[in-house]
Amino acid sequence: MPPAVAIALAVLVVLIVLALFRQSGGGRAASLIQQQLIELRARFDQLVAAQQEVPKALAQGSAAQASLLSDVRERLGALSEATRRLETMGATVTEVQQLLQVPKLRHDRRDVAGRAAAPDPPRVALRDAACVQVR
């Protein structure tokens, strides 16, 4: 049972008790009950006001969350764009590096001092090797 309904029932009970005391002539008790009833009514009004504020606070929080999510989406889009540009720039830098590389010189088998390199070992024809192995 919601608290507002419980409080309303309590107020109703107090009113019934107050009506019974008025009939019996309890003046002092009736004034005490009336004072408590006034306090109870004030608290009930506070509770109703608080219950009305809850949906407003939830709506404000929801609006703040929507705004924050929108901001996050915008920033993620900007980061995605920056990432794409950096990838493109990296590919361009790689291409430029390849273009600026000094081509390898092909020289005539001379070592650094300019002397002729050692001659290749003699090659044996496959036919001669097969004859040697067969014999």
C-alpha positions as a LaTeX table, in Angstrom:
\begin{tabular}{lrrr}
\hline
Residue & $x$ (\AA) & $y$ (\AA) & $z$ (\AA) \\
\hline
Met1 & 0.00 & 0.00 & 0.00 \\
Pro2 & 1.46 & 3.41 & $-0.95$ \\
Pro3 & 2.42 & 5.68 & 1.94 \\
Ala4 & $-0.02$ & 8.38 & 0.81 \\
Val5 & $-2.96$ & 5.98 & 1.12 \\
Ala6 & $-1.78$ & 4.83 & 4.55 \\
Ile7 & $-1.52$ & 8.42 & 5.74 \\
Ala8 & $-4.95$ & 9.24 & 4.35 \\
Leu9 & $-6.41$ & 6.28 & 6.26 \\
Ala10 & $-4.62$ & 7.44 & 9.43 \\
Val11 & $-6.11$ & 10.92 & 9.01 \\
Leu12 & $-9.55$ & 9.39 & 8.58 \\
Val13 & $-9.14$ & 7.33 & 11.75 \\
Val14 & $-8.03$ & 10.42 & 13.67 \\
Leu15 & $-11.04$ & 12.33 & 12.39 \\
Ile16 & $-13.37$ & 9.57 & 13.56 \\
Val17 & $-11.69$ & 9.50 & 16.98 \\
Leu18 & $-11.97$ & 13.29 & 17.16 \\
Ala19 & $-15.67$ & 13.14 & 16.34 \\
Leu20 & $-16.20$ & 10.55 & 19.08 \\
Phe21 & $-14.38$ & 12.69 & 21.66 \\
Arg22 & $-16.44$ & 15.75 & 20.78 \\
Gln23 & $-19.61$ & 13.80 & 21.45 \\
Ser24 & $-18.30$ & 12.59 & 24.81 \\
Gly25 & $-17.25$ & 16.10 & 25.89 \\
Gly26 & $-13.49$ & 15.49 & 26.29 \\
Gly27 & $-12.35$ & 19.09 & 25.70 \\
Arg28 & $-8.71$ & 18.78 & 26.63 \\
Ala29 & $-8.27$ & 15.48 & 24.82 \\
Ala30 & $-10.07$ & 16.88 & 21.80 \\
Ser31 & $-7.74$ & 19.87 & 21.59 \\
Leu32 & $-4.71$ & 17.55 & 21.86 \\
Ile33 & $-6.08$ & 15.31 & 19.12 \\
Gln34 & $-6.88$ & 18.36 & 17.02 \\
Gln35 & $-3.30$ & 19.61 & 17.39 \\
Gln36 & $-1.95$ & 16.19 & 16.41 \\
Leu37 & $-4.36$ & 16.15 & 13.49 \\
Ile38 & $-3.01$ & 19.51 & 12.30 \\
Glu39 & 0.57 & 18.19 & 12.52 \\
Leu40 & $-0.44$ & 15.04 & 10.72 \\
Arg41 & $-2.11$ & 17.05 & 7.98 \\
Ala42 & 1.03 & 19.20 & 7.58 \\
Arg43 & 3.18 & 16.09 & 7.22 \\
Phe44 & 0.69 & 14.64 & 4.76 \\
Asp45 & 0.93 & 17.82 & 2.66 \\
Gln46 & 4.73 & 17.58 & 2.78 \\
Leu47 & 4.54 & 13.98 & 1.61 \\
Val48 & 2.23 & 14.86 & $-1.28$ \\
Ala49 & 4.55 & 17.71 & $-2.30$ \\
Ala50 & 7.55 & 15.36 & $-2.19$ \\
Gln51 & 5.73 & 12.78 & $-4.31$ \\
Gln52 & 4.98 & 15.45 & $-6.89$ \\
Glu53 & 8.64 & 16.46 & $-7.00$ \\
Val54 & 9.90 & 12.93 & $-7.69$ \\
Pro55 & 8.68 & 12.75 & $-11.32$ \\
Lys56 & 10.08 & 16.23 & $-11.97$ \\
Ala57 & 13.48 & 15.22 & $-10.58$ \\
Leu58 & 13.43 & 12.02 & $-12.64$ \\
Ala59 & 12.58 & 13.98 & $-15.79$ \\
Gln60 & 15.42 & 16.42 & $-15.13$ \\
Gly61 & 17.83 & 13.54 & $-14.56$ \\
Ser62 & 16.67 & 11.85 & $-17.74$ \\
Ala63 & 17.18 & 15.07 & $-19.71$ \\
Ala64 & 20.68 & 15.43 & $-18.24$ \\
Gln65 & 21.50 & 11.84 & $-19.23$ \\
Ala66 & 20.25 & 12.42 & $-22.78$ \\
Ser67 & 22.38 & 15.54 & $-23.04$ \\
Leu68 & 25.42 & 13.69 & $-21.72$ \\
Leu69 & 24.91 & 10.80 & $-24.15$ \\
Ser70 & 24.60 & 13.24 & $-27.03$ \\
Asp71 & 27.87 & 14.88 & $-25.99$ \\
Val72 & 29.59 & 11.49 & $-25.75$ \\
Arg73 & 28.35 & 10.55 & $-29.24$ \\
Glu74 & 29.70 & 13.80 & $-30.68$ \\
Arg75 & 33.10 & 13.25 & $-29.06$ \\
Leu76 & 33.25 & 9.66 & $-30.29$ \\
Gly77 & 32.48 & 10.87 & $-33.80$ \\
Ala78 & 35.29 & 13.43 & $-33.55$ \\
Leu79 & 37.69 & 10.75 & $-32.26$ \\
Ser80 & 36.70 & 8.43 & $-35.09$ \\
Glu81 & 37.37 & 11.17 & $-37.64$ \\
Ala82 & 40.75 & 11.98 & $-36.06$ \\
Thr83 & 41.67 & 8.28 & $-36.08$ \\
Arg84 & 40.79 & 8.00 & $-39.75$ \\
Arg85 & 42.92 & 11.05 & $-40.56$ \\
Leu86 & 45.87 & 9.65 & $-38.58$ \\
Glu87 & 45.62 & 6.33 & $-40.42$ \\
Thr88 & 45.61 & 8.16 & $-43.75$ \\
Met89 & 48.58 & 10.26 & $-42.66$ \\
Gly90 & 50.47 & 7.13 & $-41.56$ \\
Ala91 & 49.90 & 5.52 & $-44.95$ \\
Thr92 & 51.11 & 8.70 & $-46.67$ \\
Val93 & 54.24 & 8.82 & $-44.51$ \\
Thr94 & 54.97 & 5.19 & $-45.38$ \\
Glu95 & 54.64 & 5.97 & $-49.09$ \\
Val96 & 56.96 & 8.98 & $-48.76$ \\
Gln97 & 59.52 & 6.88 & $-46.90$ \\
Gln98 & 59.47 & 4.31 & $-49.68$ \\
Leu99 & 59.93 & 7.04 & $-52.27$ \\
Leu100 & 62.85 & 8.59 & $-50.40$ \\
Gln101 & 64.76 & 5.34 & $-49.91$ \\
Val102 & 68.05 & 5.23 & $-51.77$ \\
Pro103 & 67.84 & 2.53 & $-54.39$ \\
Lys104 & 70.27 & $-0.35$ & $-53.95$ \\
Leu105 & 73.14 & $-0.15$ & $-56.36$ \\
Arg106 & 73.91 & $-3.22$ & $-58.38$ \\
His107 & 77.63 & $-3.43$ & $-58.89$ \\
Asp108 & 79.90 & $-5.89$ & $-60.59$ \\
Arg109 & 80.84 & $-8.13$ & $-57.69$ \\
Arg110 & 83.55 & $-5.97$ & $-56.32$ \\
Asp111 & 84.10 & $-5.60$ & $-52.63$ \\
Val112 & 84.34 & $-2.26$ & $-50.82$ \\
Ala113 & 88.06 & $-1.78$ & $-51.62$ \\
Gly114 & 87.40 & $-2.18$ & $-55.32$ \\
Arg115 & 89.04 & $-5.59$ & $-55.66$ \\
Ala116 & 87.39 & $-8.28$ & $-57.67$ \\
Ala117 & 85.43 & $-10.73$ & $-55.57$ \\
Ala118 & 86.48 & $-14.34$ & $-55.36$ \\
Pro119 & 85.48 & $-16.29$ & $-58.43$ \\
Asp120 & 82.56 & $-18.62$ & $-58.23$ \\
Pro121 & 83.44 & $-22.26$ & $-57.60$ \\
Pro122 & 83.42 & $-24.35$ & $-60.73$ \\
Arg123 & 80.14 & $-25.86$ & $-61.62$ \\
Val124 & 79.89 & $-29.48$ & $-62.41$ \\
Ala125 & 77.43 & $-30.49$ & $-65.00$ \\
Leu126 & 74.70 & $-32.74$ & $-63.82$ \\
Arg127 & 75.50 & $-35.25$ & $-66.51$ \\
Asp128 & 79.11 & $-35.61$ & $-65.32$ \\
Ala129 & 78.03 & $-36.00$ & $-61.70$ \\
Ala130 & 75.59 & $-38.73$ & $-62.64$ \\
Cys131 & 78.29 & $-40.59$ & $-64.54$ \\
Val132 & 80.64 & $-40.39$ & $-61.59$ \\
Gln133 & 78.10 & $-41.77$ & $-59.22$ \\
Val134 & 77.14 & $-44.63$ & $-61.53$ \\
Arg135 & 80.68 & $-45.89$ & $-61.99$ \\
\hline
\end{tabular}
